[in-house]
XYZ file of C-alpha atoms in Angstrom:
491
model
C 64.173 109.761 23.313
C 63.817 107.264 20.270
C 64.364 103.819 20.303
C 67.784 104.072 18.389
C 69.575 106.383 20.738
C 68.155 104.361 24.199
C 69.913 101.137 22.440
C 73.135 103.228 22.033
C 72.754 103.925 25.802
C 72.164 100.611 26.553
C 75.035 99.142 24.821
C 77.073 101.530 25.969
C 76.566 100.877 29.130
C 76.760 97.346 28.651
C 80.328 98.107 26.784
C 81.372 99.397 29.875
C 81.533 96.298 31.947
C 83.484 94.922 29.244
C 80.070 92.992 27.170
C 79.241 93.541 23.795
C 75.110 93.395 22.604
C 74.722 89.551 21.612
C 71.247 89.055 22.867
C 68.357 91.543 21.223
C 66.949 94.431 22.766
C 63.023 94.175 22.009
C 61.504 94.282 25.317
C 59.539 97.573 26.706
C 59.269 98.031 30.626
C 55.451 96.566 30.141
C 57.449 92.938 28.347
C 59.978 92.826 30.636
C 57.342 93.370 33.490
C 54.985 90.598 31.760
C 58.510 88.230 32.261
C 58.420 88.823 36.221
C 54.205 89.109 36.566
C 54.311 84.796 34.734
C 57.306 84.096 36.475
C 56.047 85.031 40.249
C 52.187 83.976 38.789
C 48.878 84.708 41.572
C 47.633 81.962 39.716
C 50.790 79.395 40.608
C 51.175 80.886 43.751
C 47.780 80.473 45.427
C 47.764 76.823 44.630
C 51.502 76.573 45.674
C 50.177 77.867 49.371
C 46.864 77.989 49.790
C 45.582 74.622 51.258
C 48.549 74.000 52.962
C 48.750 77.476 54.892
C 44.834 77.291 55.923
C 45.857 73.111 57.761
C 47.788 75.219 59.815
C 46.523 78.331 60.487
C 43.223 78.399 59.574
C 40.937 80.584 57.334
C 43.517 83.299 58.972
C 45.665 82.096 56.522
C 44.991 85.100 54.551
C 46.957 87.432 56.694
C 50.269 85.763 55.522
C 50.417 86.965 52.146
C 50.177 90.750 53.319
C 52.942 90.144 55.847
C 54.987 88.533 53.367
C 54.309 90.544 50.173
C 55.223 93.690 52.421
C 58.785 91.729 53.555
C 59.408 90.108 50.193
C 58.647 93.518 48.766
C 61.832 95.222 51.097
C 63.885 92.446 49.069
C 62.636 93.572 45.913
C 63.686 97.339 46.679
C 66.997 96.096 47.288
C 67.013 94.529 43.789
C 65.531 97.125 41.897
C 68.347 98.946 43.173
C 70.771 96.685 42.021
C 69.482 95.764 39.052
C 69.413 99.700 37.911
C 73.204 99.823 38.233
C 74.031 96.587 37.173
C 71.475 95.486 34.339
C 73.367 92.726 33.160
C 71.960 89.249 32.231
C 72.709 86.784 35.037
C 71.597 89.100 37.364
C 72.040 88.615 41.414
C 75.411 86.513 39.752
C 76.756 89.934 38.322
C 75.833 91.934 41.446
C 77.139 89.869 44.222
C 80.663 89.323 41.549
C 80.938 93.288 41.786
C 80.221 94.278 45.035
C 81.349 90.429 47.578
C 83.945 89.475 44.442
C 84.117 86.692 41.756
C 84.417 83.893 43.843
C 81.103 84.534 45.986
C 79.152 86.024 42.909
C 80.118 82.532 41.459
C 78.536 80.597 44.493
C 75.602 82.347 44.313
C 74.531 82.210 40.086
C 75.157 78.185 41.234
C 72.749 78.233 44.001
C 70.465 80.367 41.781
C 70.626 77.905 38.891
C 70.010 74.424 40.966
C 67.214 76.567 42.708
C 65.352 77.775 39.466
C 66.302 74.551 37.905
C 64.634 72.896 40.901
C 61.566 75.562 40.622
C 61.181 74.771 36.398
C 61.060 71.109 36.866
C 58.160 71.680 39.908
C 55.816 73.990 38.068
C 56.037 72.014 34.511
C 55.193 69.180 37.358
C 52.130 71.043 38.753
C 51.190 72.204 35.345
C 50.917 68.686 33.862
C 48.040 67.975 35.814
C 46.151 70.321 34.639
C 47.076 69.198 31.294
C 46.171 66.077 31.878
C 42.717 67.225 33.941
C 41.964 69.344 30.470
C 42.598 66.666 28.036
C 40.768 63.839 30.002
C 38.242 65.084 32.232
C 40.449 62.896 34.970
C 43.633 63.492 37.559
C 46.632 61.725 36.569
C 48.402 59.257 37.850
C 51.966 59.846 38.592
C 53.701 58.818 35.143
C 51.191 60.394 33.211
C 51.677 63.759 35.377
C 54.983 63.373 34.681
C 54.752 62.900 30.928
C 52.251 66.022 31.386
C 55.192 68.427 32.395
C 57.352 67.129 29.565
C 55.215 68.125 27.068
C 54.939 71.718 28.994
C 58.825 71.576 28.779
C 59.321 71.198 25.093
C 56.383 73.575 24.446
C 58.349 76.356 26.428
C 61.612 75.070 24.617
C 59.753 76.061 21.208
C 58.426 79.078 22.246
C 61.861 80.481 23.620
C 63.668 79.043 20.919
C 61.721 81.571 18.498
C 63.331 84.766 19.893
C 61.789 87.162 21.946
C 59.310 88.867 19.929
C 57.283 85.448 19.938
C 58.051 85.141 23.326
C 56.433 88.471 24.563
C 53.278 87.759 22.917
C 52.406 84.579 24.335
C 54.137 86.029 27.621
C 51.194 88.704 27.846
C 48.327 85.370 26.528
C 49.812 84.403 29.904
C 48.723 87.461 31.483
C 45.895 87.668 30.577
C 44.709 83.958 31.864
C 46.456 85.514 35.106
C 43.772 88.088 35.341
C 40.794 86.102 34.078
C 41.566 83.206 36.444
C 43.069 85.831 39.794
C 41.611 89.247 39.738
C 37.718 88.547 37.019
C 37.119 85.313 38.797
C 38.384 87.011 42.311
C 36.250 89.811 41.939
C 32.898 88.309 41.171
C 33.010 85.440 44.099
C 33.914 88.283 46.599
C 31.425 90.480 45.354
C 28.759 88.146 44.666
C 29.514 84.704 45.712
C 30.471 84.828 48.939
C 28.907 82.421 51.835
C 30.898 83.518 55.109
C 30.823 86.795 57.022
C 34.581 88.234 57.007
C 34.945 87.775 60.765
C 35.569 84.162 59.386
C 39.087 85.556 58.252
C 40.060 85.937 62.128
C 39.169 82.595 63.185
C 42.441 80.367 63.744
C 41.127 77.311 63.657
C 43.061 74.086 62.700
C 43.470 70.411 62.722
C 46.869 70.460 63.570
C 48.069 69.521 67.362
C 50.907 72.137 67.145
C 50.418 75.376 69.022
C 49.282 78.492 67.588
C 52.711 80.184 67.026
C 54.183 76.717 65.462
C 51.052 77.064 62.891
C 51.982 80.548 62.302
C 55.757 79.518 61.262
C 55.114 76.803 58.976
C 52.166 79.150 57.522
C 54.754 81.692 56.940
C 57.421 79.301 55.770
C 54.657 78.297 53.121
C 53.542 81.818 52.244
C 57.042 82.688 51.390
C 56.630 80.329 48.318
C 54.271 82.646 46.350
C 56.690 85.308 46.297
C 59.444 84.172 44.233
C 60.748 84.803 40.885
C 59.900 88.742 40.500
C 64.000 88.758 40.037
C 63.757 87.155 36.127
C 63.178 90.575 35.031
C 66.610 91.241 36.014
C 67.735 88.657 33.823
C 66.367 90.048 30.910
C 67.915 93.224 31.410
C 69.972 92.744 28.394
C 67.032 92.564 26.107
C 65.158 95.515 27.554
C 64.991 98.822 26.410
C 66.552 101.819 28.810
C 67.225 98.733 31.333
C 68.523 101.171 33.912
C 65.096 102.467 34.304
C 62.681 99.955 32.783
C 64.182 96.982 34.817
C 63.817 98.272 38.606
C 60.337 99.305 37.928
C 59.526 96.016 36.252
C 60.653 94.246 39.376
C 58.596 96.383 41.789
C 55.287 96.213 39.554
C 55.404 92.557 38.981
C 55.727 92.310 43.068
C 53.440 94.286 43.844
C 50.364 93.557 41.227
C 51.265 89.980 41.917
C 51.003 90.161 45.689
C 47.850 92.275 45.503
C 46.007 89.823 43.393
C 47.177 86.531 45.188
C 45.946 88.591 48.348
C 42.372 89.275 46.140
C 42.328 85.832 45.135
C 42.918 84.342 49.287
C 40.339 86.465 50.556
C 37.727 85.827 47.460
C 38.153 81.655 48.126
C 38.558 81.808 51.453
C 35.150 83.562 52.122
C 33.142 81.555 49.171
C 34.145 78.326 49.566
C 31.009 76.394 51.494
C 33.462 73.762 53.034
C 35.687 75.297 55.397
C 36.270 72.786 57.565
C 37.173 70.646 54.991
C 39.833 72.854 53.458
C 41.380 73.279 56.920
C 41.641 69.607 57.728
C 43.368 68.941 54.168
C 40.503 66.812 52.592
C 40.220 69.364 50.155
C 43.338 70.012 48.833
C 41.952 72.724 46.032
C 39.492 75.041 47.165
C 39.584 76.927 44.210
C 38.358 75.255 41.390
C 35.242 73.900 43.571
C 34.484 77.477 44.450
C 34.767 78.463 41.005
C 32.562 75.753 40.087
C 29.814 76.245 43.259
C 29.506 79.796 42.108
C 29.202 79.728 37.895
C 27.636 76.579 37.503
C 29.519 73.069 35.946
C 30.097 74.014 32.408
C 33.118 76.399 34.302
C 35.011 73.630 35.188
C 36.665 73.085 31.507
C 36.911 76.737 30.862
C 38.623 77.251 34.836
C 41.003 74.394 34.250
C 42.075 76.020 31.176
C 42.668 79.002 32.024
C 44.720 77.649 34.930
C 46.787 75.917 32.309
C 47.464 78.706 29.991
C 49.039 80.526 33.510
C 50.699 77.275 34.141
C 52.692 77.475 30.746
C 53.329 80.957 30.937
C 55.012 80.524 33.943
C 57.140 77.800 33.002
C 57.900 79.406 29.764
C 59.046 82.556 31.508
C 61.251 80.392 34.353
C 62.995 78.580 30.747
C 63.434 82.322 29.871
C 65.532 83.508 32.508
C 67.322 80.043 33.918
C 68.625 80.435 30.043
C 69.815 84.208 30.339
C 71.734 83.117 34.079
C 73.368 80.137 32.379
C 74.553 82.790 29.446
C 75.741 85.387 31.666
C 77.953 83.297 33.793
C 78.728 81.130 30.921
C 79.793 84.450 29.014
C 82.590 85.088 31.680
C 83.977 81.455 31.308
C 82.634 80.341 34.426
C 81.117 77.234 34.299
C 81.722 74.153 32.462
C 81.418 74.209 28.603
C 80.977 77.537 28.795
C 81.878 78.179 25.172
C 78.451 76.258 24.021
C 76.510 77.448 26.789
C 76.933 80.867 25.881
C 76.315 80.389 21.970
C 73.594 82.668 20.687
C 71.994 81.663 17.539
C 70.284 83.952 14.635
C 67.250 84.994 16.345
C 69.939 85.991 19.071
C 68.681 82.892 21.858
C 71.008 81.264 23.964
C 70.163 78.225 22.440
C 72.144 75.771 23.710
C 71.507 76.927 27.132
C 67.893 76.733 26.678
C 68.178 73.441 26.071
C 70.425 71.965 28.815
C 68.243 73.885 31.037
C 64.941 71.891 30.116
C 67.443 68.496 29.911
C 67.940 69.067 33.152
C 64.532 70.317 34.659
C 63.240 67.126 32.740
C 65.174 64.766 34.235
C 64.073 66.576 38.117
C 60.874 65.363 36.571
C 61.043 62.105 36.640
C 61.001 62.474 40.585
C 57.699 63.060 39.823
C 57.426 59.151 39.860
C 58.053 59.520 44.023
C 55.650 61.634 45.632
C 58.181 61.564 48.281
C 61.575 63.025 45.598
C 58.868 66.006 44.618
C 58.250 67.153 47.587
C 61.924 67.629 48.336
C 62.209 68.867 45.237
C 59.472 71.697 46.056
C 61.130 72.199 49.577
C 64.451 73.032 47.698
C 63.307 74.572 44.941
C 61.671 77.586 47.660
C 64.285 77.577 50.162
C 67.113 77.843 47.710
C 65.825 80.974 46.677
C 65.670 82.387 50.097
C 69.480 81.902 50.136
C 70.314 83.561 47.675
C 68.073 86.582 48.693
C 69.937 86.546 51.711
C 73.161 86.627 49.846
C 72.413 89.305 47.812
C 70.774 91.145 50.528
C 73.641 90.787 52.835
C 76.066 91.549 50.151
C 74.683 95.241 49.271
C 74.520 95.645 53.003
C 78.313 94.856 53.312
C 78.995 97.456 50.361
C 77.050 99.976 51.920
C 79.252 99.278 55.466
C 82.383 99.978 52.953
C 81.460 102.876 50.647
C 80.847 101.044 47.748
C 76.874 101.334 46.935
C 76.649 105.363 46.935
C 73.394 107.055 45.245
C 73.957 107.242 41.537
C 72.105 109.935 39.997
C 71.759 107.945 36.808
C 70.105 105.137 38.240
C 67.350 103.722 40.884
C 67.976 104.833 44.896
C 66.337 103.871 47.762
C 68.171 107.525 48.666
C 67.462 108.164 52.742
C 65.431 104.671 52.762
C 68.608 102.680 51.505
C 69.547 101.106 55.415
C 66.499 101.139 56.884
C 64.705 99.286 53.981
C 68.380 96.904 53.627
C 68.180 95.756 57.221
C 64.965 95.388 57.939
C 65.848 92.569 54.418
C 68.291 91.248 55.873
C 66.565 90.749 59.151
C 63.937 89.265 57.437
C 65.650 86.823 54.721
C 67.715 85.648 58.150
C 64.166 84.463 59.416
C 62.429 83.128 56.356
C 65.520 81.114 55.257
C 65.894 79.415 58.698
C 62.004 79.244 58.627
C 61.616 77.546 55.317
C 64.722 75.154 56.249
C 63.670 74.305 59.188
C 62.374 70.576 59.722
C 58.534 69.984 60.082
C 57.560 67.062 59.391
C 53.802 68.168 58.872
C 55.500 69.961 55.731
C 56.307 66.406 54.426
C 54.222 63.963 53.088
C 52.801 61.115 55.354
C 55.100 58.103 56.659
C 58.283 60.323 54.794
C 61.623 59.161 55.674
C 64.073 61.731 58.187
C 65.711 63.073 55.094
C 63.099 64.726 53.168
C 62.150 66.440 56.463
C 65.370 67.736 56.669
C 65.404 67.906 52.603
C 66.342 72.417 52.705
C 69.027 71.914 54.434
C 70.432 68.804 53.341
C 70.323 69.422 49.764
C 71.865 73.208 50.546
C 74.427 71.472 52.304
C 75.482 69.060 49.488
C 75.330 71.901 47.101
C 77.692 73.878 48.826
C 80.272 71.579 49.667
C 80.171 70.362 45.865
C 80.290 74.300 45.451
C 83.412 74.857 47.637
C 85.270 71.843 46.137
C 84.705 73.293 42.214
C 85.761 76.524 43.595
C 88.871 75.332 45.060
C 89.763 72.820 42.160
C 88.827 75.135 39.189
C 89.403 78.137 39.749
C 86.749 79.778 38.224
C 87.238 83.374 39.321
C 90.298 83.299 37.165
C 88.607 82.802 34.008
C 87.458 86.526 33.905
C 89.252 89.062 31.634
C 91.692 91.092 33.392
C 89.321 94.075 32.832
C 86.468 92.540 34.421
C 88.954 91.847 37.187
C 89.943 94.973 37.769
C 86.295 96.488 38.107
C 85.427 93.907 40.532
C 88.252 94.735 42.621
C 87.534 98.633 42.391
């Protein structure tokens, strides 16, 4: 099939739920996998979890990311099955607005937004120290961290803002670092480097005072952070090539090579890092780069740190990416406020003006940078809103399935005799993660923090919804949609 008759497909399809081609089709399966691989990011993700998880579980740590790569993955199924029969830019919005109706698809593309919003202003965060560590030799303090993740903000703006050709090739310079810094550096300190037995890996110990099953929770509630964000591929579903295919096998490979090499990359640390004891009682916060260091000698500090960067700004490029393409399709269907900007597309065929409220508004959830204690609500959010919304969009394929309205489509991706089994063992799942991650621990929060950044998941969630429920009830939203649109939903 050549490329000119899969785009007829493709907008034919798309013509069919009432859309017409705005945004460009240039991505392959391997782009639009490249999207989800930076967006999850081993490299992000083991420093998201990694010293926190081994305070309270120990060097057993490393048994969390199987566990919840395997769960996460269930989720992912459930998506890939969605996103094959709706590929639609705004993604889990479009799906839960066909199959739970306009007003709950609505709730959930606004609890996606504040929680990707919330995830793009963390990891520019994160990333600005290592932009700061490369450029001075020292850690910042918090204003320059701060100015740090600005700077990785307007350099995703710029990249984006070039169309997506541009985009896919520095997308895939991302990779790369990803597999220099995870799965070369992984390799060599398990294979040559390491300085414990593996029996080490079933040792519990901590310096916490909670019991063992209370440091298996919050481990878990922290090991469900590196396992977000394999969803943006559905986003770009749009501006992929044979999207019913390409886009539920992009989802699954980014989950799956991601997990795999954040599980290489916990195992190869774990076992070569000389200090155990320190990692375990927190006074080592990153056990990587000193590992890294320890094995190859000094002069792979600067080289390390860089490479760290480069995944750090592929990642937040990639997040800019698809908070854009949710903002555009729920914009497109008149949903949100100026929606006639926000779903402008420009001559490289961007959502440009929704590319840039986005970073306006992940910049200013920098500046709680300023507060140790406003990021680390801002982290807690930023992973526990997701988890909602899984469970949404889990639950809401379940409920179709109850009613008849998710059959096996021969034309797209089906979890065929797998469909319940794999659904509710999700939805069982999501249920416990999303009470797990919301749940107040106040060894998750940052010393002497006040009662509401403990409680700073559910809190937040709560706001959010009740601001939700009053826009809902005031405008109306759901009526905005063509009558067409309207009528598919309700069929």
């Amino acid at each position: 099939m050549n490329i000119k008759s899969t785009v007829n497909i493709d907008e034919q399809l798309l013509n069919q739920r009432g859309y017409r081609q705005e945004l460009q089709r240039g991505l392959s399966l391997w782009s639009s996998f490249a999207v989800g691989f930076a967006t999850v990011s081993p490299v992000v993700g083991i420093y998201a979890v990694m010293s926190l998880a081994a305070i309270h579980m120990g060097p057993a740590w490393v048994w969390i990311v199987p566990i919840c790569l395997l769960m996460q993955l269930l989720v992912a199924l459930v998506y890939a099955e969605l996103a094959s029969r709706y590929p639609l830019a705004g993604g889990c919005y479009q799906w839960v607005k066909y199959l739970g109706g306009a007003r709950m698809g609505w709730f959930t593309g606004y609890l996606y937004l504040a929680s990707a919003l919330a995830s793009l202003s963390t990891v520019a965060y994160l990333g600005g120290f290592w932009l700061w560590l490369l450029l001075t030799g020292e850690a910042p303090a918090a204003n320059a961290q701060v100015f740090s993740g600005f700077i990785l903000l307007l350099l995703g703006l710029f990249v984006n803002l070039l169309g997506i050709n541009p985009l896919k090739y520095f997308v895939n310079a991302g990779i790369l670092a990803e597999a220099i810094a995870s799965i070369g550096m992984g390799l060599l300190l398990l294979l040559f480097f390491r300085n414990h037995d593996f029996s080490l890996l079933l040792q519990g110990i901590t310096s916490g005072e909670g019991t063992s099953l209370n440091g298996f929770l919050t481990a878990m509630a922290v090991g469900g952070w590196a396992f977000l964000g394999f969803d943006a591929c559905s986003q770009v579903a749009e501006e992929t090539r044979q999207a019913q295919k390409s886009t539920p096998r992009a989802i699954l490979r980014a989950i799956t090579l991601v997990g795999l090499t954040v599980m290489l990359t916990a195992f190869a640390v774990t076992l070569s890092f000389e200090d155990t004891q320190g990692m375990v009682s927190g006074e080592v916060f990153d056990p990587v780069t000193p590992a890294v260091v320890n094995a190859f000698g000094q002069w792979a500090q600067t080289p390390f740190v860089a490479i760290v960067l480069i995944a750090f700004i592929a990642c937040t490029v990639s997040i800019q990416t698809y908070i854009s393409r949710a903002l555009f399709g729920m914009a497109r269907d008149k949903t949100l406020p100026a929606a006639s900007l926000l779903k402008q597309v420009d001559r490289r065929k961007v959502p440009f003006v929704a590319m840039l409220v986005a970073t306006m508004i992940a910049s200013a959830g920098l500046l709680l940078g300023l507060n140790a204690t406003a990021v680390g609500t801002l982290i807690a959010f930023g992973s526990g809103g997701f988890y909602f919304v899984f469970l949404i969009v889990v639950s809401c394929a379940l409920l179709a399935r109850l009613r008849g309205r998710l059959i096996d489509n021969a034309q797209t991706f089906n979890l065929g005799i797998w469909r319940w089994p794999v659904n509710l063992m999700a939805f069982f799942w999501l249920i416990f993660e999303a009470i797990n991650i919301a749940w107040p621990r106040i060894e998750l929060a940052p010393a002497d923090a006040p009662w509401f950044q403990v409680w700073a998941v559910f809190l937040i969630f709560s706001i959010l919804a009740v601001l939700g429920i009053i826009y809902l009830l005031i405008y109306q939203p759901e009526k905005t949609l063509p009558r067409h649109k309207t009528q598919q939903i309700q069929g």
